[in-house]
Amino acid sequence: MELQWIISQGPVSYPEALSFMEDRVAAIRDGTAAECVWLLEHPPLYTAGTSANLSDLLEPDRFPVFNAGRGGQYTYHGPGQRVAYVLLDLKKRGNDIGAYIQNLEEWLIATLDRFGVKAVKRKDRVGLWVERGMGREDKIAAIGVRVRRWVSFHGIALNVDPDLSHFSGIVPCGIKEHGVTSLWDLGHTPTIEEVDSALIASWPMIFG
């Protein structure tokens, strides 16, 4: 079965997304559904990964907070941020979780390059970063994955044009020394649809 791309037009609630992923992961493992990449936006919310430190939730009453079950710490999701939930059978892709995460990073780097943005990865920090000069680096994309019986779920969140002030309610991914940015903040103004097209076009370069 070929990879399926799912694109949601309206905001998707976090519980709905979790329920879909749980069902689809089981179906992929059982061989009754195809691998898929789901592109969507969430309403404003915070998610806590398995390594989340409660002290990093600075404004617990600002937006709903959900336990994500994925790796990582606190992240923000909201309008203007493209989330891609990536559900793949890693048994068919080398049984290498580290290589899979590197591929997600390279996918984002290739996508951002289409908009003239040079994103970099750092060994000591998960996600993708943009150098702003004077030693400053801002995060433009987050990565948080989970793997069950060698099927991946959760995925990436790329900041297109979210309200960056919404990130101030948490310490994003537990990193205090650096900020957060977006394509629009950097002066690039693609639509969500153009970002989707770039994600889809860049996929075969990395994942075949």
mmCIF file of C-alpha atoms in Angstrom:
data_model
loop_
_atom_site.group_PDB
_atom_site.id
_atom_site.type_symbol
_atom_site.label_atom_id
_atom_site.label_comp_id
_atom_site.label_asym_id
_atom_site.label_seq_id
_atom_site.Cartn_x
_atom_site.Cartn_y
_atom_site.Cartn_z
ATOM 1 C CA MET A 1 0.000 0.000 0.000
ATOM 2 C CA GLU A 2 1.272 3.428 -0.944
ATOM 3 C CA LEU A 3 1.847 6.176 1.593
ATOM 4 C CA GLN A 4 -1.342 8.189 2.181
ATOM 5 C CA TRP A 5 -1.298 11.972 2.610
ATOM 6 C CA ILE A 6 -4.140 13.371 4.717
ATOM 7 C CA ILE A 7 -4.682 17.147 4.819
ATOM 8 C CA SER A 8 -7.184 18.614 7.287
ATOM 9 C CA GLN A 9 -8.575 22.052 6.486
ATOM 10 C CA GLY A 10 -9.992 23.059 9.879
ATOM 11 C CA PRO A 11 -8.451 22.823 13.360
ATOM 12 C CA VAL A 12 -8.298 19.308 14.811
ATOM 13 C CA SER A 13 -8.679 18.748 18.554
ATOM 14 C CA TYR A 14 -5.774 17.051 20.269
ATOM 15 C CA PRO A 15 -7.838 14.140 21.666
ATOM 16 C CA GLU A 16 -9.191 13.497 18.160
ATOM 17 C CA ALA A 17 -5.661 13.395 16.777
ATOM 18 C CA LEU A 18 -4.467 11.009 19.492
ATOM 19 C CA SER A 19 -7.426 8.693 18.899
ATOM 20 C CA PHE A 20 -6.786 8.609 15.158
ATOM 21 C CA MET A 21 -3.100 7.862 15.632
ATOM 22 C CA GLU A 22 -3.749 5.063 18.104
ATOM 23 C CA ASP A 23 -6.150 3.361 15.691
ATOM 24 C CA ARG A 24 -3.969 3.895 12.628
ATOM 25 C CA VAL A 25 -0.792 2.621 14.315
ATOM 26 C CA ALA A 26 -2.575 -0.637 15.178
ATOM 27 C CA ALA A 27 -3.934 -0.954 11.643
ATOM 28 C CA ILE A 28 -0.516 -0.327 10.049
ATOM 29 C CA ARG A 29 1.046 -2.946 12.293
ATOM 30 C CA ASP A 30 -1.702 -5.411 11.368
ATOM 31 C CA GLY A 31 -1.238 -4.691 7.672
ATOM 32 C CA THR A 32 -4.791 -3.386 7.193
ATOM 33 C CA ALA A 33 -3.934 0.290 6.554
ATOM 34 C CA ALA A 34 -1.300 2.206 4.667
ATOM 35 C CA GLU A 35 1.425 4.342 6.181
ATOM 36 C CA CYS A 36 0.347 7.967 6.295
ATOM 37 C CA VAL A 37 1.397 11.558 6.891
ATOM 38 C CA TRP A 38 -1.359 13.738 8.354
ATOM 39 C CA LEU A 39 -1.007 17.512 7.902
ATOM 40 C CA LEU A 40 -3.120 19.606 10.252
ATOM 41 C CA GLU A 41 -3.403 22.508 12.653
ATOM 42 C CA HIS A 42 -4.542 22.394 16.274
ATOM 43 C CA PRO A 43 -6.369 25.028 18.298
ATOM 44 C CA PRO A 44 -4.042 26.708 20.830
ATOM 45 C CA LEU A 45 -2.784 24.133 23.348
ATOM 46 C CA TYR A 46 0.276 22.870 25.175
ATOM 47 C CA THR A 47 1.460 19.268 25.133
ATOM 48 C CA ALA A 48 3.692 17.502 27.628
ATOM 49 C CA GLY A 49 6.111 14.833 26.484
ATOM 50 C CA THR A 50 7.451 12.026 28.617
ATOM 51 C CA SER A 51 10.402 14.174 29.796
ATOM 52 C CA ALA A 52 8.339 17.273 30.639
ATOM 53 C CA ASN A 53 9.318 19.183 33.777
ATOM 54 C CA LEU A 54 6.298 20.775 35.476
ATOM 55 C CA SER A 55 8.329 23.892 36.266
ATOM 56 C CA ASP A 56 8.547 24.541 32.505
ATOM 57 C CA LEU A 57 4.768 25.022 32.346
ATOM 58 C CA LEU A 58 4.814 28.729 33.186
ATOM 59 C CA GLU A 59 1.115 29.498 32.579
ATOM 60 C CA PRO A 60 -0.856 26.298 33.235
ATOM 61 C CA ASP A 61 -4.239 28.010 32.869
ATOM 62 C CA ARG A 62 -3.543 29.827 29.592
ATOM 63 C CA PHE A 63 -4.400 26.997 27.188
ATOM 64 C CA PRO A 64 -5.467 23.359 27.598
ATOM 65 C CA VAL A 65 -2.576 21.050 28.483
ATOM 66 C CA PHE A 66 -2.438 17.476 27.194
ATOM 67 C CA ASN A 67 -0.143 14.563 27.980
ATOM 68 C CA ALA A 68 1.139 13.612 24.558
ATOM 69 C CA GLY A 69 2.816 10.266 25.235
ATOM 70 C CA ARG A 70 5.631 11.168 22.830
ATOM 71 C CA GLY A 71 9.231 11.869 23.718
ATOM 72 C CA GLY A 72 10.366 15.356 24.608
ATOM 73 C CA GLN A 73 9.132 18.086 26.900
ATOM 74 C CA TYR A 74 6.548 20.889 26.585
ATOM 75 C CA THR A 75 5.515 22.155 23.174
ATOM 76 C CA TYR A 76 2.918 24.578 21.873
ATOM 77 C CA HIS A 77 0.531 23.878 19.006
ATOM 78 C CA GLY A 78 -1.832 26.368 17.446
ATOM 79 C CA PRO A 79 -3.088 28.102 14.308
ATOM 80 C CA GLY A 80 -0.352 29.042 11.865
ATOM 81 C CA GLN A 81 1.759 26.034 12.801
ATOM 82 C CA ARG A 82 1.785 23.054 10.449
ATOM 83 C CA VAL A 83 1.808 19.778 12.327
ATOM 84 C CA ALA A 84 2.727 16.619 10.441
ATOM 85 C CA TYR A 85 1.922 13.356 12.176
ATOM 86 C CA VAL A 86 4.089 10.707 10.526
ATOM 87 C CA LEU A 87 2.915 7.106 10.833
ATOM 88 C CA LEU A 88 5.426 4.744 9.241
ATOM 89 C CA ASP A 89 6.287 1.070 9.485
ATOM 90 C CA LEU A 90 9.909 1.305 10.579
ATOM 91 C CA LYS A 91 10.373 -2.441 10.136
ATOM 92 C CA LYS A 92 10.300 -1.705 6.416
ATOM 93 C CA ARG A 93 12.667 1.232 6.853
ATOM 94 C CA GLY A 94 15.686 -0.218 8.606
ATOM 95 C CA ASN A 95 14.507 -0.650 12.224
ATOM 96 C CA ASP A 96 16.568 2.414 13.191
ATOM 97 C CA ILE A 97 14.798 5.040 15.287
ATOM 98 C CA GLY A 98 17.833 7.332 15.339
ATOM 99 C CA ALA A 99 18.035 7.296 11.545
ATOM 100 C CA TYR A 100 14.299 7.958 11.358
ATOM 101 C CA ILE A 101 14.611 11.085 13.517
ATOM 102 C CA GLN A 102 17.540 12.265 11.379
ATOM 103 C CA ASN A 103 15.350 11.781 8.312
ATOM 104 C CA LEU A 104 12.630 13.947 9.873
ATOM 105 C CA GLU A 105 15.243 16.644 10.449
ATOM 106 C CA GLU A 106 16.506 16.406 6.877
ATOM 107 C CA TRP A 107 12.928 16.541 5.577
ATOM 108 C CA LEU A 108 12.364 19.809 7.427
ATOM 109 C CA ILE A 109 15.706 21.228 6.272
ATOM 110 C CA ALA A 110 14.844 20.427 2.641
ATOM 111 C CA THR A 111 11.364 21.919 3.029
ATOM 112 C CA LEU A 112 12.618 25.160 4.576
ATOM 113 C CA ASP A 113 15.307 25.441 1.919
ATOM 114 C CA ARG A 114 12.525 25.810 -0.661
ATOM 115 C CA PHE A 115 11.617 29.099 1.039
ATOM 116 C CA GLY A 116 15.193 30.340 1.264
ATOM 117 C CA VAL A 117 15.552 29.507 4.960
ATOM 118 C CA LYS A 118 18.689 27.715 6.134
ATOM 119 C CA ALA A 119 17.758 25.553 9.116
ATOM 120 C CA VAL A 120 20.336 23.672 11.167
ATOM 121 C CA LYS A 121 20.264 20.841 13.673
ATOM 122 C CA ARG A 122 22.207 20.746 16.919
ATOM 123 C CA LYS A 123 23.483 17.651 18.703
ATOM 124 C CA ASP A 124 22.445 18.960 22.108
ATOM 125 C CA ARG A 125 19.022 20.307 21.043
ATOM 126 C CA VAL A 126 16.195 18.505 19.299
ATOM 127 C CA GLY A 127 14.422 20.319 16.483
ATOM 128 C CA LEU A 128 15.473 22.731 13.764
ATOM 129 C CA TRP A 129 17.133 26.071 14.381
ATOM 130 C CA VAL A 130 17.811 29.301 12.500
ATOM 131 C CA GLU A 131 20.924 31.363 13.200
ATOM 132 C CA ARG A 132 19.995 35.007 13.817
ATOM 133 C CA GLY A 133 23.480 36.473 14.380
ATOM 134 C CA MET A 134 25.395 37.458 17.518
ATOM 135 C CA GLY A 135 25.184 33.862 18.748
ATOM 136 C CA ARG A 136 21.385 33.865 18.780
ATOM 137 C CA GLU A 137 19.503 30.851 17.454
ATOM 138 C CA ASP A 138 15.722 30.540 17.273
ATOM 139 C CA LYS A 139 13.719 27.351 16.927
ATOM 140 C CA ILE A 140 11.551 27.074 13.834
ATOM 141 C CA ALA A 141 10.423 23.439 14.080
ATOM 142 C CA ALA A 142 9.926 20.883 16.828
ATOM 143 C CA ILE A 143 10.236 17.103 16.625
ATOM 144 C CA GLY A 144 8.627 14.639 18.991
ATOM 145 C CA VAL A 145 8.105 10.986 18.130
ATOM 146 C CA ARG A 146 6.811 7.789 19.608
ATOM 147 C CA VAL A 147 7.271 4.273 18.284
ATOM 148 C CA ARG A 148 5.056 1.296 19.079
ATOM 149 C CA ARG A 149 5.858 -2.148 17.710
ATOM 150 C CA TRP A 150 8.070 -0.379 15.172
ATOM 151 C CA VAL A 151 5.332 1.929 13.908
ATOM 152 C CA SER A 152 6.064 5.625 14.350
ATOM 153 C CA PHE A 153 3.566 8.283 15.341
ATOM 154 C CA HIS A 154 3.478 11.930 16.430
ATOM 155 C CA GLY A 155 6.047 13.816 14.330
ATOM 156 C CA ILE A 156 6.938 17.435 13.594
ATOM 157 C CA ALA A 157 5.572 20.947 14.063
ATOM 158 C CA LEU A 158 6.734 23.694 11.689
ATOM 159 C CA ASN A 159 6.124 27.338 12.586
ATOM 160 C CA VAL A 160 4.647 29.057 9.538
ATOM 161 C CA ASP A 161 2.870 32.061 11.088
ATOM 162 C CA PRO A 162 1.735 31.206 14.624
ATOM 163 C CA ASP A 163 1.266 33.810 17.362
ATOM 164 C CA LEU A 164 4.769 33.573 18.809
ATOM 165 C CA SER A 165 3.613 35.150 22.085
ATOM 166 C CA HIS A 166 1.748 31.891 22.791
ATOM 167 C CA PHE A 167 5.081 30.144 23.340
ATOM 168 C CA SER A 168 5.720 32.317 26.407
ATOM 169 C CA GLY A 169 3.445 30.141 28.550
ATOM 170 C CA ILE A 170 6.033 27.343 28.515
ATOM 171 C CA VAL A 171 9.765 26.822 28.304
ATOM 172 C CA PRO A 172 9.661 25.266 24.813
ATOM 173 C CA CYS A 173 11.319 21.841 24.935
ATOM 174 C CA GLY A 174 12.991 22.901 28.197
ATOM 175 C CA ILE A 175 15.379 25.318 26.438
ATOM 176 C CA LYS A 176 15.606 28.780 28.009
ATOM 177 C CA GLU A 177 18.653 30.198 26.223
ATOM 178 C CA HIS A 178 17.114 30.440 22.765
ATOM 179 C CA GLY A 179 13.952 31.836 21.232
ATOM 180 C CA VAL A 180 11.289 30.758 18.780
ATOM 181 C CA THR A 181 10.745 31.962 15.226
ATOM 182 C CA SER A 182 8.580 31.261 12.182
ATOM 183 C CA LEU A 183 8.738 31.601 8.426
ATOM 184 C CA TRP A 184 6.757 34.833 8.568
ATOM 185 C CA ASP A 185 8.876 36.170 11.428
ATOM 186 C CA LEU A 186 11.896 35.642 9.164
ATOM 187 C CA GLY A 187 10.260 37.593 6.338
ATOM 188 C CA HIS A 188 9.019 34.643 4.273
ATOM 189 C CA THR A 189 5.243 34.605 3.838
ATOM 190 C CA PRO A 190 4.049 31.318 2.313
ATOM 191 C CA THR A 191 0.520 30.089 2.830
ATOM 192 C CA ILE A 192 -0.143 26.874 4.711
ATOM 193 C CA GLU A 193 -1.019 25.309 1.354
ATOM 194 C CA GLU A 194 2.372 26.299 -0.071
ATOM 195 C CA VAL A 195 4.077 24.781 2.969
ATOM 196 C CA ASP A 196 2.086 21.582 2.469
ATOM 197 C CA SER A 197 3.233 21.450 -1.152
ATOM 198 C CA ALA A 198 6.849 21.915 -0.062
ATOM 199 C CA LEU A 199 6.568 19.166 2.561
ATOM 200 C CA ILE A 200 5.085 16.765 0.010
ATOM 201 C CA ALA A 201 7.644 17.658 -2.665
ATOM 202 C CA SER A 202 10.573 17.243 -0.262
ATOM 203 C CA TRP A 203 9.403 13.891 1.123
ATOM 204 C CA PRO A 204 10.758 11.557 -1.609
ATOM 205 C CA MET A 205 14.180 13.238 -1.404
ATOM 206 C CA ILE A 206 14.545 11.861 2.128
ATOM 207 C CA PHE A 207 12.173 8.951 2.550
ATOM 208 C CA GLY A 208 12.103 7.605 -1.007
#
